[in-house]
Coordinates of C-alpha atoms in Angstrom, one line a residue:
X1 CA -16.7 -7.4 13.0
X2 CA -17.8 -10.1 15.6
X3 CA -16.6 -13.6 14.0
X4 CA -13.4 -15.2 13.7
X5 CA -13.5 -15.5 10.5
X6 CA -14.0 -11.4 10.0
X7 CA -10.8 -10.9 12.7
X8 CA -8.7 -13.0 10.4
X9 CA -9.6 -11.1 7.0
X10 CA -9.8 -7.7 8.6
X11 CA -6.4 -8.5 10.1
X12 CA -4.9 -9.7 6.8
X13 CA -6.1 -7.0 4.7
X14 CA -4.7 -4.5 6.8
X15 CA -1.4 -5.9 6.5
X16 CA -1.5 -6.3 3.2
X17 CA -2.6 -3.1 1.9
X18 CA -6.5 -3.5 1.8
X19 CA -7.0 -0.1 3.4
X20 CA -10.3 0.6 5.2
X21 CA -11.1 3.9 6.7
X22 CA -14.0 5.7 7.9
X23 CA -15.4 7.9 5.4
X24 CA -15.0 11.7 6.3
X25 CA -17.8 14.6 5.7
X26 CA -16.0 17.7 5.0
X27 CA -15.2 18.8 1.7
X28 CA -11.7 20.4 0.6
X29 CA -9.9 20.6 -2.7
X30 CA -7.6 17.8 -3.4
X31 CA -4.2 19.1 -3.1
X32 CA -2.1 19.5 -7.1
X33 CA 0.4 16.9 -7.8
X34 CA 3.7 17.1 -9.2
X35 CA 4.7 18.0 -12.3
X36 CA 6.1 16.2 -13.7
X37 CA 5.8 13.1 -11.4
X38 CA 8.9 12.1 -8.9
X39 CA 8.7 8.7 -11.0
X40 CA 8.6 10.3 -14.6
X41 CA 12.2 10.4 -16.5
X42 CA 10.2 9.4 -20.1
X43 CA 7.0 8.3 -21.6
X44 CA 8.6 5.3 -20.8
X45 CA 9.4 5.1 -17.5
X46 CA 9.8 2.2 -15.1
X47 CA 10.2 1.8 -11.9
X48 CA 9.9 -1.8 -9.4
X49 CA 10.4 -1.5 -6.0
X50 CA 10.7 -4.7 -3.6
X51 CA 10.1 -4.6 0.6
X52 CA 11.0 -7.1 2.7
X53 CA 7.6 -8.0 4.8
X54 CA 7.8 -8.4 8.8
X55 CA 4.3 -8.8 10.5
X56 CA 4.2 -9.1 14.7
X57 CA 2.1 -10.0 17.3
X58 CA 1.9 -6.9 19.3
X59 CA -0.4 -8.4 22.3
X60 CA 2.2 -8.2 24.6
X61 CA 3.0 -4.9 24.0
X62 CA 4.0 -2.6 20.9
X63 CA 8.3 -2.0 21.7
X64 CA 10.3 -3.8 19.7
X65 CA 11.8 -5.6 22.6
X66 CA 8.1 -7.1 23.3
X67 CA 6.8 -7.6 20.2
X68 CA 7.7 -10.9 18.3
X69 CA 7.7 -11.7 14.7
X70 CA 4.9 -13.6 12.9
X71 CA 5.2 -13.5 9.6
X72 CA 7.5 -12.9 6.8
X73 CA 6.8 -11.9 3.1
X74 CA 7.7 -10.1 0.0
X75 CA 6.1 -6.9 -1.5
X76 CA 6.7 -5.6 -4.9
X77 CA 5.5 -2.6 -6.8
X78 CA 6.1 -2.4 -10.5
X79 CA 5.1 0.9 -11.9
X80 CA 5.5 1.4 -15.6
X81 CA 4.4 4.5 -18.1
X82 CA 3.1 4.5 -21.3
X83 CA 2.0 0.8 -21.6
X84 CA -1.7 1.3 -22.5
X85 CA -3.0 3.9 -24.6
X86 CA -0.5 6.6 -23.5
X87 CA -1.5 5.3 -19.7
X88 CA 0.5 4.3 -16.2
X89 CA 0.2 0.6 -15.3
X90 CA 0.6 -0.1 -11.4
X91 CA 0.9 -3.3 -10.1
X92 CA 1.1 -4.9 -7.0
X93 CA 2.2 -8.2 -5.8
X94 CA 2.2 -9.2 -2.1
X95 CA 2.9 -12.7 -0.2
X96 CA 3.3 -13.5 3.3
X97 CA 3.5 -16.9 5.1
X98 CA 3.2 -17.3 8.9
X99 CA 6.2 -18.9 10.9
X100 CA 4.9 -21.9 12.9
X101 CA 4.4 -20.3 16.2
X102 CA 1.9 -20.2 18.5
X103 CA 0.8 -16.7 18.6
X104 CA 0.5 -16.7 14.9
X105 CA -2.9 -18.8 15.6
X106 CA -5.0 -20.0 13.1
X107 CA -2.8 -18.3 10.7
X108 CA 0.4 -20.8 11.9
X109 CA 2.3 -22.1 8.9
X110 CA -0.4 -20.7 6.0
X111 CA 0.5 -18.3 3.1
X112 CA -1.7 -15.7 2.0
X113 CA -1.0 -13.3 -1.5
X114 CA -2.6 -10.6 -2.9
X115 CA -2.0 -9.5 -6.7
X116 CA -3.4 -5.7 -8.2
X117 CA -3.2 -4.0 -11.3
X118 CA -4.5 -0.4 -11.8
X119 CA -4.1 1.7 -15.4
X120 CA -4.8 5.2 -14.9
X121 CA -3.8 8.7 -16.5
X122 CA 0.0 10.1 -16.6
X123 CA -0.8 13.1 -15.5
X124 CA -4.2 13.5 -13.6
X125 CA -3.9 10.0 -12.0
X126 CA -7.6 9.1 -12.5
X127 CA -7.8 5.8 -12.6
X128 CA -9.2 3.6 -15.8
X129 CA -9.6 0.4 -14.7
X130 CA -8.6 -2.1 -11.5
X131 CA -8.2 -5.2 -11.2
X132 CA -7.6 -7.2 -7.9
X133 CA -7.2 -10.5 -6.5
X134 CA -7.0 -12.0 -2.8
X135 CA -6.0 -15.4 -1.6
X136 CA -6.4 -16.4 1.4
X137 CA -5.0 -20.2 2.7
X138 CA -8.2 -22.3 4.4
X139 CA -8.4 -21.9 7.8
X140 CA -9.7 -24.3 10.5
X141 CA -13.2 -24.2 11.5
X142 CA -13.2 -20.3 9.0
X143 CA -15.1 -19.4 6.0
X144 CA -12.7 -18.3 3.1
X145 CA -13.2 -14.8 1.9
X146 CA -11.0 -14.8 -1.4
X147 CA -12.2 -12.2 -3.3
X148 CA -11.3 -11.0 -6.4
X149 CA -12.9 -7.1 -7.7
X150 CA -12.4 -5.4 -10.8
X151 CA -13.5 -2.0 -12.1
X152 CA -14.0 0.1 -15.1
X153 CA -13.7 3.9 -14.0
X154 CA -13.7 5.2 -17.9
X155 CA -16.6 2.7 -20.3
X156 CA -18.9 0.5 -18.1
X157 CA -18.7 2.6 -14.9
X158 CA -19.0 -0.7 -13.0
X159 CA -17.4 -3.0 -10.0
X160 CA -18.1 -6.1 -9.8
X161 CA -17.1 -8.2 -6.3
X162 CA -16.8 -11.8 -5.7
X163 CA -16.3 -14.5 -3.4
X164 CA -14.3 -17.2 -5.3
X165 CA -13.8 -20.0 -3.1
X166 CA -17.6 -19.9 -2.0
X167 CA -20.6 -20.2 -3.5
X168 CA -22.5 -17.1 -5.4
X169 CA -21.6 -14.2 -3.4
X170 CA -20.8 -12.1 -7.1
X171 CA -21.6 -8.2 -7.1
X172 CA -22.4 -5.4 -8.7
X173 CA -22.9 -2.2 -8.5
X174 CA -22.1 1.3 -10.7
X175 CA -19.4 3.9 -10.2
X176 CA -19.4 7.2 -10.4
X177 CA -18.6 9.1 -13.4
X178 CA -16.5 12.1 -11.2
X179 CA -14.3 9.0 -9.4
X180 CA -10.8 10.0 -9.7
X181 CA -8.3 7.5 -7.6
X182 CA -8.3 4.1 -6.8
X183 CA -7.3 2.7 -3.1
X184 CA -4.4 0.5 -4.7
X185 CA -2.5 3.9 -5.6
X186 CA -2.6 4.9 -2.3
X187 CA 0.6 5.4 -1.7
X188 CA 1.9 6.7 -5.1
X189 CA -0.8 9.4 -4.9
X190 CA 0.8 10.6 -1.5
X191 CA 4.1 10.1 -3.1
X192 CA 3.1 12.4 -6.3
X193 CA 2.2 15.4 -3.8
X194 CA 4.0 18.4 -1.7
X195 CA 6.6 16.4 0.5
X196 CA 8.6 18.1 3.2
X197 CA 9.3 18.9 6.5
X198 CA 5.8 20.0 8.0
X199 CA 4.0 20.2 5.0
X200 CA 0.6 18.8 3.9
X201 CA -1.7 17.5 1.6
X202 CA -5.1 15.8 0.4
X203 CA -6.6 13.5 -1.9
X204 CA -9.6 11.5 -2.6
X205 CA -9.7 8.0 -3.4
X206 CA -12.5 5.3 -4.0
X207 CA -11.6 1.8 -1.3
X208 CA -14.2 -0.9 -3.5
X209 CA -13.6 -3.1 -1.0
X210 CA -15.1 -1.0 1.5
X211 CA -18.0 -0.3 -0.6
X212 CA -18.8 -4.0 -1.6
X213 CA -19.0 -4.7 2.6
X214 CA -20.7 -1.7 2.9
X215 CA -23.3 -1.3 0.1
X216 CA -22.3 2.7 -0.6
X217 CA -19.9 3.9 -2.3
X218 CA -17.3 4.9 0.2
X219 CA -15.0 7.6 -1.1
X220 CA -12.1 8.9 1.4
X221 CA -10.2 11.1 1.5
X222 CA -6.8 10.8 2.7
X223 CA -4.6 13.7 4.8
X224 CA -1.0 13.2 4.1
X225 CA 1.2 15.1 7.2
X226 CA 4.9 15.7 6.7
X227 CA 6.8 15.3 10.2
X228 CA 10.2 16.0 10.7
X229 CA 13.5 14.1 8.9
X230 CA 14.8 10.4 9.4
X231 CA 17.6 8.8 8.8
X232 CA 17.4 4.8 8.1
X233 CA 20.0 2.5 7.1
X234 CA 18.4 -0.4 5.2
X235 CA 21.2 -1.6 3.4
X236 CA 24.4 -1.1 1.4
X237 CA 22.4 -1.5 -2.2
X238 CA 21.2 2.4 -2.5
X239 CA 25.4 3.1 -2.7
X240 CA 24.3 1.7 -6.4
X241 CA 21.8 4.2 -6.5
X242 CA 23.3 7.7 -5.5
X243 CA 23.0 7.4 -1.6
X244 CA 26.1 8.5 0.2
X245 CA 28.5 6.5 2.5
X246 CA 29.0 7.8 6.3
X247 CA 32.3 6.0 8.4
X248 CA 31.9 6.3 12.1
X249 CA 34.2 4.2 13.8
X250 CA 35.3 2.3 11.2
X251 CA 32.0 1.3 9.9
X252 CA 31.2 2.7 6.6
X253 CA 26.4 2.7 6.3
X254 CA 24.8 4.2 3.3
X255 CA 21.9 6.0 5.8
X256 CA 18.8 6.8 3.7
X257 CA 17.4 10.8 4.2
X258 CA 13.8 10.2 4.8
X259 CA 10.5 12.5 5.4
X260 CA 8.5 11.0 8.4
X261 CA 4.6 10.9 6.8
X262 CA 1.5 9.1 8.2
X263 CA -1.4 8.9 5.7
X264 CA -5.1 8.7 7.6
X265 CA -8.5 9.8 7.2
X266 CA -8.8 13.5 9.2
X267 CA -11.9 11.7 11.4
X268 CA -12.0 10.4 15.0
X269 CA -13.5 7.0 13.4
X270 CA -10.3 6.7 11.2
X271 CA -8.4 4.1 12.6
X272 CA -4.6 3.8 13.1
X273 CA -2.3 5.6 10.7
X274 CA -0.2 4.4 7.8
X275 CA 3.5 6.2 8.6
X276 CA 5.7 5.8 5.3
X277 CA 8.9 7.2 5.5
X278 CA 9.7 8.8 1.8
X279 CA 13.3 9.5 0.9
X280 CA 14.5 12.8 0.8
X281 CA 16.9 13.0 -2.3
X282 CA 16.2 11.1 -5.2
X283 CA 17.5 7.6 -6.0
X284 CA 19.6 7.4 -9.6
X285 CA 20.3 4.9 -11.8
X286 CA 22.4 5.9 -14.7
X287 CA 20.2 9.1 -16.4
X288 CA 16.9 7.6 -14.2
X289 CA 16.1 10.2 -11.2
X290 CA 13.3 8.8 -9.2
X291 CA 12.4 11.1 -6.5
X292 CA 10.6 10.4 -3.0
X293 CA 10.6 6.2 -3.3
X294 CA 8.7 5.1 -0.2
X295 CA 11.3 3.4 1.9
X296 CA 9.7 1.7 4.4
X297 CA 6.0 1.8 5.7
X298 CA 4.5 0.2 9.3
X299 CA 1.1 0.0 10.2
X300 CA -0.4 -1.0 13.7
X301 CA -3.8 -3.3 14.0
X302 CA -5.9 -3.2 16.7
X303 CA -8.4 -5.6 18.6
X304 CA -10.7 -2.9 19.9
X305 CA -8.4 -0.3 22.0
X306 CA -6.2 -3.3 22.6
X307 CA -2.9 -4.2 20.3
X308 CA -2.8 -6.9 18.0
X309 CA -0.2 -6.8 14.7
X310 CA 1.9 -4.6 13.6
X311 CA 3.3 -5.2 9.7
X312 CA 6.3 -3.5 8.2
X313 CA 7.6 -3.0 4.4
X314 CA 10.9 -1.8 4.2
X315 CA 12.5 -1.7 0.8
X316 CA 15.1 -4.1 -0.1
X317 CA 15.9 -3.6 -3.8
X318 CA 14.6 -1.3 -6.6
X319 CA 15.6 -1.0 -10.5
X320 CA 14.4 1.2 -12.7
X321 CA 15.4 -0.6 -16.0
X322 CA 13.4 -3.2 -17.3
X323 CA 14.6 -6.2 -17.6
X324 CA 13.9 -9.1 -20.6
X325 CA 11.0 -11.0 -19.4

């Protein structure tokens, strides 16, 4: 992408969970999933999860003592079963304002959210229906590509893509009857398959977004890779929720087991990798077990070979009882 304009959305979707990758040609069975699912405990189950956001500008250079934060925002997963016809509802709500700082650029002081909601089947995980919406704040001298998409994987087969804060711009275009997943449950489908040290797994999902920019369906299919163990200390809340306290020297942390696991397209045109760190032992509150909650998750962005952003999610706070709305 060439314009300023493209830099800016390509950079914000990529922070914000609007995966592109290139597509890949071989063909392998998608790997099974769990059974039952690490977030099942009834035909009720629930299950939010809230990340703190951190985005930086990485031109400088990609350690932490070079890097320099941008951006801060909130991320929240709600995942509830049997809402809909026996279905799972996902949903997905993301914000992030820039600080006022120069290397924050044309992005300086604006917020931008993004709100998803995907229905799809308790056990298979094929996906019935998505809806999704992006806002992005004007931008000087930049055409504002707000979109919103929506798709019908079960009845109409149909997508439908539009440009809401411009003029026409609306799509459509058919689905496939055989489309199983949905690029919102990206990381849920990792979540729902073989994790452990050095294992591995596979799944396919459609990315609309991709395929509205591209006109073809684009279909990928994701490689999960299991590395070795982690431990991360994100705060004393998971004592609430089973984790144990370690003392050394006096100070008492609450260190989170994780499995190292980066999530890419096996393809040389791929692009960077997701790495999610998934805990280890499950997280429990009262009879709930939820097993293998994504604990934190970094991606990198690039400008060409060269370094640009790099965005974090690290989980802050997670319940798994529903609360009186």
């Amino acid at each position: 992408m060439k314009t300023t304009a493209k830099k800016l959305l390509c950079s914000f979707l990529a922070a914000a969970t609007a995966f592109s990758f290139a597509a890949c040609s071989s063909e392998v069975q998608e790997s099974d999933f769990d059974n039952p699912l690490p977030w099942h405990v009834s035909d009720a189950s629930y299950e939010r999860l809230e990340y703190g956001v951190a985005i930086y500008n990485t031109q400088k250079g990609e350690a932490e003592d070079k890097r320099e934060q941008i951006a801060d925002g909130t991320l929240v997963f709600t995942l509830e079963e049997g809402v809909d016809q026996g279905h799972t509802r996902l949903s997905m709500d993301f914000s992030v304002t820039y600080r006022q700082t120069e290397l924050a650029g044309k992005d300086k002081g604006l917020t931008d959210t993004i709100n998803s909601t995907v229905y799809f089947e308790p056990n298979s995980l094929s996906a019935r229906e998505m809806q999704k919406t992006v806002t992005l704040a004007d931008r000087e001298n930049t055409k504002n590509n707000s979109y919103t998409i929506t798709a019908d994987y079960f009845g109409t087969h149909k997508a439908t893509f539009n440009y809401f804060k411009q003029d026409g711009g609306q799509k459509t275009r058919s689905l496939p009857r055989d489309a199983k997943h949905d690029n919102e449950m990206m990381f849920f489908l990792a979540r729902a398959q073989g994790l452990g040290k050095n294992a591995s797994s596979n799944f396919k999902m459609v990315n609309l977004f991709d395929t509205f920019n591209t006109g073809e369906l684009k279909e990928y299919r994701m490689y999960v890779t299991c590395g070795s163990e982690r431990k991360l200390d994100i705060g004393d809340f998971v004592k609430d929720f089973g984790i144990e306290a370690v003392t050394d020297n006096d100070k008492t942390t609450y260190p989170v087991t994780c499995i190292a696991t980066t999530l890419k397209i096996n393809d040389e045109k791929s692009g960077p990798a997701y790495t999610v760190l998934y805990a280890k032992d499950a997280f429990t509150q009262g009879e709930a077990k939820h097993k293998k909650l994504p604990v934190k998750i970094d991606y990198s962005s690039y400008n060409g070979s060269k370094p640009y952003r790099h965005t974090t999610y690290t989980l802050s706070a997670c319940s798994f009882t529903k609360t009186a709305e």
